[in-house]
Each structure stands twice: as structure tokens, then as C-alpha cells.
Amino acid sequence: MPFCINLSCACVDRLIGNGVDKGNMHIVQAGMEFDVLRANNKIAHENYHLLKEHGIKSVDFMGSIGAGKTALIIEIGKRLVGRGKRVCVIAGDVTGDDDFKRFREAGLDAVNCNTGKECHLDARLIRKSLAGMNLDDFDVVFIENVGNLVCPADFPLGTDYRAVVVSTTEGDDMVRKHHDIFLHSDIAILNKIDIAYAVDVDPETIVEDYNKLTGGLKKMYKCSVKKDEGIDEILAALGF
Ligand code: MG
């Protein structure tokens, strides 16, 4: 009898798909992952309502290390400050305060949020960060998630939008390799289009993969934060 510990539902499904009869499996704590995700979603829901009670618009930016999340948030944040919006950024990282310092140096309010060792922020960490802020002081909260294209996908934080940022320098196969995060985000942003040629990547390949995956129901926005291209379209897509 296959003996399975801490399996996710997906893993059980895979075993069944491979011909293993579920009746012959002895599964221990198979529901654990489901319970963790359900608990996260409940707190995310509470975060969402807390932000709405204070009239705050929020975006969770996900993406790999080096995709350009910090630079993009700074650019968007500065534009919104220029329009009179009060912006705060929650800088998520495993350890350290490098991005937090960059936000502060750019003139944005910021809160540092370290996960310790986890590869993603979760709704509980955001609840804690929000509790330390005076929410009446802000109109917009941006969250920079921990840098990777895997773990953050499963953990909504309670924001209005979830945006995934990828860059051409990561290669042209990001969408094909990471379906979940592209399916779980509201919009996708393809950064560093100005240097795609240098890494021999055709941005259209990435866009085509995205359109195929999402059935054309969502849009991937091309931009270059460095060259100040495409930023206004992203702002509009996020409802600003
Ligand atoms: Mg960063």
C-alpha cells in the first residue's frame, strides 16, 4: 500500500492519475496544505476589508529577484505621489532591508517585512504590517512580494490587484514554466524590453505564451522602467 505523508491534493490526484487506486492509499495529513491555504485566504479576506474600510487601493507585486519590481514600484509610486496620492510600500524579503531603504531613499513611505525563511509573504504577515501603520495616512498600499515565481502564487494577501512582473533577461520561457503565478495574477508586466536583444529574447514570444495560457482574457503589459516606457499603461491597468 503506498504510504503518503503530507501530500497535497494535487499530489494525490497525480498518484491516482498514474494508476494508483485511492482506496489502496494510506494518507496521513493529506489536508494540511489545504488547511494552510484556507486559513491564509480567510485572513486575506479580512485584510481586503480592512484596506477598503480605510479607502486604500492595494497591489501585490510578485516576480523573480531582478525582474525589476522595486524599480517599477518606485516609478509608479512617485507618479502617484505627484498626483497627490499618499503611498506606502510594504517591502517583503526573506531577510534584510535593501528594498525598504530604496523605497525610503526614493521618498516613499515604506514598511519592512521579513519572512525569516519563507519564500513568500502571507496574509498573516500583511495583517501584522498593516497593524503597525496608521491606515488613515494612506490612499495606496503597494506590496513587494518575496522574489520568485513559485510560492507567492498560492498566497493571496487581500489586495485589489495581484500583478506579476517578469523581465526579458529571465529568458523567453517564464510563462511556459510558471503557469500558476500567471493564472493567479490579474495583470502581467514584461519589463526590460529595451535590452531583450542583448539576451537574444523576443518579447513577443513571452506575450504569445501568456495570451495562449490566459485565453486572451488578461493582458501582458510591456515596459522598460529604465527607459520610462509603458509605465502609464500599467498605471491605467491598475485603475489609477
Ligand atoms: Mg526588489
Coordinates of N, CA and C in Angstrom, one line a residue, residues 11-208:
C11 N -1.0 16.3 -5.5 CA -0.1 15.1 -5.5 C -0.9 13.8 -5.4
V12 N -2.0 13.8 -4.6 CA -2.9 12.6 -4.6 C -3.5 12.4 -5.9
D13 N -3.9 13.5 -6.6 CA -4.5 13.4 -7.9 C -3.5 12.8 -8.9
R14 N -2.2 13.2 -8.8 CA -1.2 12.7 -9.7 C -1.0 11.2 -9.5
L15 N -1.0 10.8 -8.3 CA -0.9 9.3 -8.0 C -2.0 8.6 -8.6
I16 N -3.3 9.1 -8.4 CA -4.4 8.5 -9.0 C -4.3 8.4 -10.5
G17 N -3.8 9.6 -11.0 CA -3.7 9.6 -12.5 C -2.7 8.6 -13.0
N18 N -1.7 8.3 -12.1 CA -0.7 7.3 -12.5 C -1.2 5.9 -12.3
G19 N -2.4 5.7 -12.0 CA -3.0 4.3 -11.8 C -3.1 3.8 -10.4
V20 N -2.7 4.6 -9.4 CA -2.8 4.2 -8.0 C -4.2 4.3 -7.5
D21 N -4.8 3.3 -7.0 CA -6.2 3.3 -6.5 C -6.2 4.0 -5.2
K22 N -7.0 5.1 -5.1 CA -7.0 5.9 -3.8 C -7.4 5.0 -2.6
G23 N -8.3 4.0 -2.9 CA -8.7 3.1 -1.8 C -7.5 2.3 -1.2
N24 N -6.5 2.2 -2.0 CA -5.3 1.5 -1.5 C -4.2 2.4 -0.9
M25 N -4.5 3.6 -0.8 CA -3.5 4.6 -0.3 C -3.8 4.8 1.2
H26 N -2.8 4.9 2.0 CA -2.9 5.3 3.4 C -2.4 6.7 3.5
I27 N -3.2 7.7 3.6 CA -2.8 9.1 3.5 C -2.9 9.7 4.9
V28 N -1.7 10.3 5.3 CA -1.7 11.0 6.6 C -1.6 12.5 6.4
Q29 N -2.5 13.2 7.0 CA -2.5 14.7 6.9 C -2.5 15.2 5.5
A30 N -3.3 14.5 4.7 CA -3.3 15.0 3.3 C -4.0 16.3 3.1
G31 N -4.8 16.7 4.1 CA -5.5 18.0 4.0 C -4.7 19.2 4.6
M32 N -3.5 19.0 5.0 CA -2.7 20.0 5.7 C -2.5 21.3 4.8
E33 N -2.1 21.0 3.6 CA -1.8 22.2 2.7 C -3.1 22.9 2.4
F34 N -4.2 22.2 2.3 CA -5.5 22.8 2.0 C -5.9 23.7 3.2
D35 N -5.6 23.2 4.4 CA -6.0 24.0 5.6 C -5.2 25.3 5.7
V36 N -3.9 25.2 5.4 CA -3.0 26.3 5.4 C -3.5 27.4 4.4
L37 N -3.8 26.9 3.2 CA -4.3 27.9 2.2 C -5.6 28.5 2.6
R38 N -6.5 27.7 3.2 CA -7.8 28.2 3.6 C -7.7 29.2 4.7
A39 N -6.8 28.9 5.6 CA -6.5 29.9 6.7 C -6.0 31.2 6.2
N40 N -5.0 31.1 5.2 CA -4.5 32.3 4.6 C -5.6 33.1 3.9
N41 N -6.4 32.4 3.1 CA -7.5 33.1 2.4 C -8.4 33.8 3.3
K42 N -8.7 33.3 4.5 CA -9.6 33.9 5.4 C -9.0 35.2 5.9
I43 N -7.7 35.2 6.2 CA -7.0 36.4 6.7 C -6.9 37.4 5.6
A44 N -6.7 36.9 4.3 CA -6.6 37.8 3.2 C -7.9 38.6 3.0
H45 N -9.0 37.9 3.2 CA -10.3 38.5 3.1 C -10.5 39.6 4.1
E46 N -10.0 39.4 5.3 CA -10.0 40.4 6.4 C -9.2 41.6 6.0
N47 N -8.0 41.3 5.5 CA -7.1 42.4 5.1 C -7.8 43.3 4.0
Y48 N -8.4 42.6 3.1 CA -9.1 43.3 2.0 C -10.1 44.3 2.6
H49 N -10.9 43.8 3.5 CA -12.0 44.6 4.1 C -11.4 45.7 4.9
L50 N -10.3 45.5 5.6 CA -9.6 46.5 6.4 C -9.1 47.6 5.5
L51 N -8.5 47.2 4.4 CA -8.0 48.2 3.5 C -9.1 49.1 2.9
K52 N -10.2 48.4 2.6 CA -11.4 49.1 2.0 C -12.0 50.0 3.0
E53 N -12.1 49.6 4.2 CA -12.7 50.5 5.3 C -11.9 51.8 5.4
H54 N -10.6 51.8 5.0 CA -9.8 53.0 5.1 C -9.6 53.6 3.7
G55 N -10.4 53.1 2.7 CA -10.3 53.7 1.4 C -9.0 53.5 0.7
I56 N -8.3 52.4 1.0 CA -7.0 52.2 0.4 C -7.1 51.3 -0.8
K57 N -6.4 51.6 -1.9 CA -6.2 50.8 -3.0 C -4.9 50.0 -2.9
S58 N -4.9 48.8 -3.3 CA -3.7 48.0 -3.0 C -3.3 47.0 -4.1
V59 N -2.0 46.8 -4.3 CA -1.5 45.9 -5.3 C -0.4 45.1 -4.7
D60 N -0.4 43.8 -5.0 CA 0.7 42.8 -4.6 C 1.5 42.6 -5.9
F61 N 2.8 43.0 -5.8 CA 3.7 42.8 -7.0 C 4.5 41.5 -6.7
M62 N 4.4 40.6 -7.6 CA 5.1 39.3 -7.5 C 6.1 39.2 -8.7
G63 N 7.1 38.4 -8.5 CA 8.1 38.2 -9.6 C 9.4 37.8 -9.1
S64 N 10.3 37.4 -10.0 CA 11.6 36.9 -9.6 C 12.5 38.0 -9.1
I65 N 13.6 37.6 -8.4 CA 14.6 38.6 -8.0 C 15.2 39.1 -9.3
G66 N 15.3 40.4 -9.4 CA 15.9 41.0 -10.6 C 15.0 41.3 -11.7
A67 N 13.7 41.0 -11.5 CA 12.7 41.3 -12.6 C 12.5 42.8 -12.7
G68 N 12.7 43.5 -11.6 CA 12.5 45.0 -11.6 C 11.3 45.5 -10.8
K69 N 10.9 44.6 -9.8 CA 9.7 45.0 -9.0 C 10.0 46.3 -8.2
T70 N 11.1 46.4 -7.6 CA 11.4 47.5 -6.7 C 11.4 48.8 -7.6
A71 N 12.1 48.8 -8.7 CA 12.2 50.0 -9.6 C 10.9 50.3 -10.1
L72 N 10.1 49.4 -10.5 CA 8.7 49.6 -11.1 C 7.8 50.3 -10.0
I73 N 7.9 49.7 -8.8 CA 7.0 50.3 -7.7 C 7.5 51.7 -7.4
I74 N 8.8 52.0 -7.4 CA 9.3 53.3 -7.2 C 8.7 54.3 -8.3
E75 N 8.8 53.9 -9.5 CA 8.3 54.7 -10.6 C 6.8 55.0 -10.5
I76 N 6.1 53.9 -10.3 CA 4.6 54.1 -10.1 C 4.3 54.9 -8.9
G77 N 5.0 54.6 -7.8 CA 4.7 55.3 -6.5 C 5.0 56.8 -6.7
K78 N 6.1 57.2 -7.3 CA 6.5 58.6 -7.5 C 5.4 59.3 -8.3
R79 N 4.9 58.7 -9.4 CA 3.9 59.3 -10.2 C 2.6 59.5 -9.4
L80 N 2.3 58.6 -8.6 CA 1.0 58.7 -7.8 C 1.2 59.8 -6.7
V81 N 2.4 59.9 -6.1 CA 2.7 60.9 -5.1 C 2.5 62.3 -5.8
G82 N 3.0 62.4 -7.1 CA 2.9 63.6 -7.9 C 1.5 64.0 -8.2
R83 N 0.6 63.0 -8.1 CA -0.8 63.3 -8.3 C -1.6 63.5 -7.0
G84 N -0.7 63.6 -5.9 CA -1.3 63.9 -4.6 C -1.8 62.7 -3.8
K85 N -1.4 61.5 -4.3 CA -1.8 60.3 -3.5 C -0.8 60.0 -2.4
R86 N -1.2 59.4 -1.3 CA -0.3 59.1 -0.2 C -0.1 57.6 -0.3
V87 N 1.2 57.3 -0.6 CA 1.6 55.9 -0.9 C 2.5 55.3 0.1
C88 N 2.2 54.0 0.5 CA 3.1 53.3 1.4 C 3.4 52.0 0.7
V89 N 4.7 51.5 0.9 CA 5.1 50.2 0.3 C 5.5 49.3 1.4
I90 N 5.0 48.1 1.4 CA 5.4 47.0 2.3 C 6.5 46.2 1.5
A91 N 7.7 46.3 2.0 CA 8.8 45.7 1.3 C 9.0 44.3 1.8
G92 N 8.7 43.3 1.1 CA 8.8 41.9 1.5 C 10.1 41.3 1.1
D93 N 10.8 40.7 2.0 CA 12.0 40.0 1.7 C 12.3 38.9 2.7
V94 N 13.1 37.9 2.4 CA 13.4 36.9 3.4 C 14.1 37.5 4.5
T95 N 15.2 38.2 4.2 CA 16.0 38.9 5.3 C 16.4 40.3 4.7
G96 N 16.9 41.1 5.6 CA 17.5 42.4 5.1 C 16.5 43.5 4.8
D97 N 17.0 44.7 4.5 CA 16.1 45.8 4.3 C 16.6 46.6 3.1
D98 N 17.2 46.0 2.1 CA 17.7 46.7 0.9 C 16.6 47.4 0.2
D99 N 15.5 46.7 -0.1 CA 14.5 47.3 -0.9 C 13.7 48.4 -0.1
F100 N 13.6 48.1 1.2 CA 13.0 49.1 2.1 C 13.7 50.4 2.0
K101 N 15.0 50.3 2.1 CA 15.9 51.5 2.0 C 15.7 52.2 0.7
R102 N 15.7 51.4 -0.4 CA 15.5 52.0 -1.7 C 14.2 52.8 -1.8
F103 N 13.1 52.3 -1.2 CA 11.8 53.0 -1.3 C 11.9 54.3 -0.5
R104 N 12.5 54.2 0.7 CA 12.7 55.4 1.5 C 13.5 56.4 0.9
E105 N 14.6 56.0 0.2 CA 15.5 56.9 -0.4 C 14.8 57.6 -1.6
A106 N 13.8 56.9 -2.2 CA 13.1 57.4 -3.3 C 12.0 58.4 -2.8
G107 N 11.9 58.5 -1.5 CA 10.9 59.4 -1.0 C 9.5 58.8 -0.7
L108 N 9.4 57.5 -0.7 CA 8.2 56.8 -0.5 C 8.1 56.3 1.0
D109 N 7.0 56.4 1.6 CA 6.8 55.7 2.9 C 6.9 54.2 2.7
A110 N 7.5 53.6 3.6 CA 7.7 52.1 3.5 C 7.8 51.4 4.8
V111 N 7.4 50.1 4.8 CA 7.5 49.3 6.0 C 8.3 48.0 5.5
N112 N 9.2 47.6 6.4 CA 10.0 46.4 6.0 C 9.3 45.2 6.6
C113 N 9.2 44.1 5.8 CA 8.5 42.9 6.2 C 9.4 41.7 5.9
N114 N 10.1 41.1 6.8 CA 10.9 39.9 6.6 C 10.2 38.6 6.9
T115 N 10.3 37.7 6.1 CA 9.6 36.4 6.3 C 10.5 35.5 7.2
G116 N 11.8 35.7 7.3 CA 12.6 34.9 8.1 C 13.2 33.8 7.2
K117 N 12.4 32.9 6.7 CA 12.9 31.9 5.8 C 11.9 31.5 4.7
E118 N 10.7 32.0 4.9 CA 9.7 31.6 3.9 C 9.9 32.3 2.5
C119 N 9.5 31.6 1.5 CA 9.7 32.1 0.1 C 8.6 33.0 -0.4
H120 N 7.7 33.4 0.5 CA 6.5 34.2 0.1 C 6.0 35.0 1.3
L121 N 5.4 36.1 1.0 CA 4.6 36.8 2.0 C 3.3 36.0 2.2
D122 N 2.7 36.1 3.4 CA 1.3 35.5 3.5 C 0.4 36.6 4.2
A123 N -0.9 36.3 4.2 CA -1.8 37.3 4.7 C -1.6 37.7 6.1
R124 N -1.1 36.7 6.9 CA -0.9 37.0 8.3 C 0.2 38.0 8.5
L125 N 1.3 37.9 7.7 CA 2.4 38.9 7.8 C 1.9 40.3 7.3
I126 N 1.0 40.3 6.3 CA 0.5 41.6 5.9 C -0.4 42.2 6.9
R127 N -1.2 41.3 7.6 CA -2.1 41.8 8.7 C -1.2 42.5 9.8
K128 N -0.1 41.9 10.1 CA 0.8 42.4 11.1 C 1.4 43.7 10.6
S129 N 1.8 43.8 9.3 CA 2.4 45.1 8.8 C 1.3 46.2 8.8
L130 N 0.1 45.9 8.4 CA -1.0 46.9 8.4 C -1.3 47.4 9.8
A131 N -1.2 46.5 10.8 CA -1.5 46.8 12.2 C -0.5 47.9 12.7
G132 N 0.7 47.9 12.1 CA 1.8 48.8 12.5 C 1.7 50.1 11.8
M133 N 0.7 50.3 10.9 CA 0.6 51.5 10.1 C -0.6 52.3 10.5
N134 N -0.5 53.6 10.3 CA -1.8 54.4 10.5 C -2.4 54.4 9.1
L135 N -3.4 53.6 9.0 CA -4.0 53.4 7.6 C -4.8 54.7 7.1
D136 N -5.1 55.5 8.0 CA -5.8 56.8 7.6 C -4.8 57.7 6.9
D137 N -3.5 57.4 7.0 CA -2.5 58.3 6.4 C -2.2 58.0 4.9
F138 N -2.9 56.9 4.4 CA -2.5 56.4 3.1 C -3.7 56.2 2.2
D139 N -3.5 56.4 0.9 CA -4.5 56.1 -0.1 C -4.2 54.8 -0.9
V140 N -2.9 54.5 -0.9 CA -2.4 53.4 -1.7 C -1.4 52.6 -1.0
V141 N -1.5 51.3 -1.0 CA -0.5 50.4 -0.4 C 0.0 49.4 -1.5
F142 N 1.3 49.5 -1.8 CA 1.9 48.5 -2.7 C 2.7 47.5 -1.8
I143 N 2.6 46.3 -2.2 CA 3.3 45.2 -1.6 C 4.3 44.6 -2.5
E144 N 5.6 44.6 -2.2 CA 6.6 43.9 -3.0 C 6.8 42.5 -2.3
N145 N 6.4 41.5 -3.1 CA 6.5 40.1 -2.5 C 7.9 39.6 -2.6
V146 N 8.2 38.5 -1.9 CA 9.5 37.9 -2.0 C 9.8 37.4 -3.4
G147 N 11.0 37.6 -3.8 CA 11.4 37.3 -5.2 C 11.4 35.9 -5.7
N148 N 10.3 35.4 -6.3 CA 10.3 34.2 -7.0 C 9.0 34.0 -7.7
L149 N 8.9 33.1 -8.7 CA 7.7 32.9 -9.4 C 6.8 31.7 -9.0
V150 N 7.2 31.2 -7.8 CA 6.5 29.9 -7.4 C 5.6 30.2 -6.2
C151 N 6.2 30.3 -5.0 CA 5.5 30.3 -3.8 C 4.4 31.4 -3.7
P152 N 4.7 32.7 -4.1 CA 3.7 33.7 -3.8 C 2.3 33.4 -4.5
A153 N 2.3 32.6 -5.5 CA 1.1 32.3 -6.3 C 0.0 31.8 -5.4
D154 N 0.3 31.0 -4.5 CA -0.8 30.3 -3.7 C -1.3 31.2 -2.5
F155 N -0.7 32.3 -2.3 CA -1.0 33.1 -1.1 C -1.5 34.5 -1.4
P156 N -2.8 34.6 -1.7 CA -3.3 36.0 -1.8 C -3.2 36.7 -0.5
L157 N -3.0 38.1 -0.6 CA -2.7 38.9 0.6 C -3.9 39.7 0.9
G158 N -4.9 39.8 0.0 CA -6.0 40.7 0.3 C -6.0 42.0 -0.5
T159 N -5.2 42.0 -1.5 CA -5.0 43.3 -2.3 C -6.1 43.3 -3.4
D160 N -6.3 44.5 -3.9 CA -7.2 44.7 -5.1 C -6.7 44.0 -6.3
Y161 N -5.4 44.1 -6.5 CA -4.8 43.5 -7.7 C -3.6 42.7 -7.3
R162 N -3.4 41.6 -8.1 CA -2.1 40.9 -8.0 C -1.5 41.0 -9.4
A163 N -0.2 41.6 -9.3 CA 0.5 41.8 -10.6 C 1.8 41.0 -10.6
V164 N 2.0 40.3 -11.7 CA 3.3 39.5 -11.8 C 4.2 40.3 -12.8
V165 N 5.5 40.4 -12.3 CA 6.5 41.2 -13.1 C 7.5 40.2 -13.6
V166 N 7.8 40.1 -14.9 CA 8.9 39.3 -15.4 C 9.8 40.2 -16.2
S167 N 11.0 39.8 -16.5 CA 11.8 40.6 -17.3 C 12.4 39.7 -18.5
T168 N 12.7 40.4 -19.6 CA 13.2 39.7 -20.8 C 14.5 38.9 -20.4
T169 N 15.2 39.4 -19.4 CA 16.5 38.8 -19.1 C 16.4 37.5 -18.4
E170 N 15.2 37.1 -18.1 CA 14.9 35.8 -17.4 C 14.8 34.7 -18.5
G171 N 14.8 35.1 -19.7 CA 14.6 34.1 -20.8 C 13.2 34.2 -21.3
D172 N 12.9 33.4 -22.4 CA 11.6 33.5 -23.1 C 10.6 32.4 -22.6
D173 N 11.0 31.7 -21.6 CA 10.2 30.5 -21.2 C 9.5 30.7 -19.8
M174 N 9.5 31.9 -19.3 CA 8.9 32.1 -18.0 C 7.5 31.7 -17.9
V175 N 6.7 32.1 -18.9 CA 5.2 31.7 -18.8 C 5.1 30.2 -18.9
R176 N 5.8 29.6 -19.8 CA 5.7 28.2 -20.0 C 6.1 27.4 -18.8
K177 N 7.0 27.9 -18.0 CA 7.5 27.2 -16.8 C 6.7 27.5 -15.5
H178 N 5.9 28.6 -15.5 CA 5.3 29.0 -14.3 C 3.8 29.4 -14.5
H179 N 3.0 28.5 -14.9 CA 1.6 28.7 -15.2 C 0.9 29.3 -14.1
D180 N 1.1 28.8 -12.9 CA 0.2 29.2 -11.7 C 0.2 30.7 -11.4
I181 N 1.4 31.3 -11.4 CA 1.5 32.7 -11.0 C 0.9 33.6 -12.1
F182 N 1.0 33.2 -13.3 CA 0.3 34.0 -14.4 C -1.2 33.8 -14.4
L183 N -1.6 32.6 -14.0 CA -3.1 32.4 -13.9 C -3.7 33.1 -12.7
H184 N -2.9 33.1 -11.6 CA -3.4 33.7 -10.3 C -3.2 35.2 -10.2
S185 N -2.6 35.8 -11.2 CA -2.4 37.3 -11.1 C -3.4 38.0 -12.1
D186 N -3.8 39.2 -11.8 CA -4.7 40.0 -12.6 C -4.1 40.5 -13.8
I187 N -2.9 41.0 -13.7 CA -2.2 41.5 -14.9 C -0.7 41.0 -14.8
A188 N -0.1 41.0 -16.0 CA 1.3 40.6 -16.1 C 2.1 41.8 -16.7
I189 N 3.3 42.0 -16.3 CA 4.1 43.1 -16.7 C 5.5 42.5 -17.2
L190 N 5.8 42.8 -18.5 CA 7.1 42.3 -19.0 C 8.1 43.5 -19.1
N191 N 9.0 43.5 -18.2 CA 10.0 44.6 -18.0 C 11.3 44.3 -18.8
K192 N 12.0 45.4 -19.0 CA 13.4 45.4 -19.6 C 13.2 45.0 -21.1
I193 N 12.2 45.5 -21.8 CA 12.1 45.2 -23.2 C 13.2 45.9 -24.0
D194 N 13.8 46.9 -23.4 CA 14.8 47.7 -24.1 C 16.1 46.9 -24.3
I195 N 16.3 45.8 -23.5 CA 17.5 45.1 -23.6 C 17.3 43.6 -24.0
A196 N 16.1 43.4 -24.5 CA 15.7 42.0 -24.9 C 16.7 41.5 -25.9
Y197 N 17.1 42.4 -26.8 CA 18.0 42.0 -27.9 C 19.4 41.5 -27.4
A198 N 19.8 42.1 -26.2 CA 21.1 41.7 -25.7 C 21.1 40.3 -25.1
V199 N 19.9 39.8 -24.8 CA 19.9 38.4 -24.3 C 19.2 37.5 -25.3
D200 N 19.1 38.0 -26.5 CA 18.5 37.2 -27.6 C 17.1 36.6 -27.3
V201 N 16.3 37.5 -26.7 CA 14.9 37.1 -26.4 C 13.9 38.0 -27.2
D202 N 12.9 37.3 -27.8 CA 11.9 38.0 -28.5 C 10.7 38.2 -27.5
P203 N 10.5 39.5 -27.1 CA 9.4 39.7 -26.1 C 8.0 39.2 -26.6
E204 N 7.8 39.1 -28.0 CA 6.6 38.7 -28.5 C 6.3 37.2 -28.2
T205 N 7.4 36.4 -28.0 CA 7.3 35.0 -27.7 C 6.6 34.9 -26.3
I206 N 7.1 35.7 -25.4 CA 6.6 35.7 -24.0 C 5.1 36.1 -24.0
V207 N 4.8 37.2 -24.7 CA 3.4 37.7 -24.8 C 2.5 36.6 -25.4
E208 N 3.0 36.0 -26.5 CA 2.2 34.9 -27.1 C 1.9 33.8 -26.2

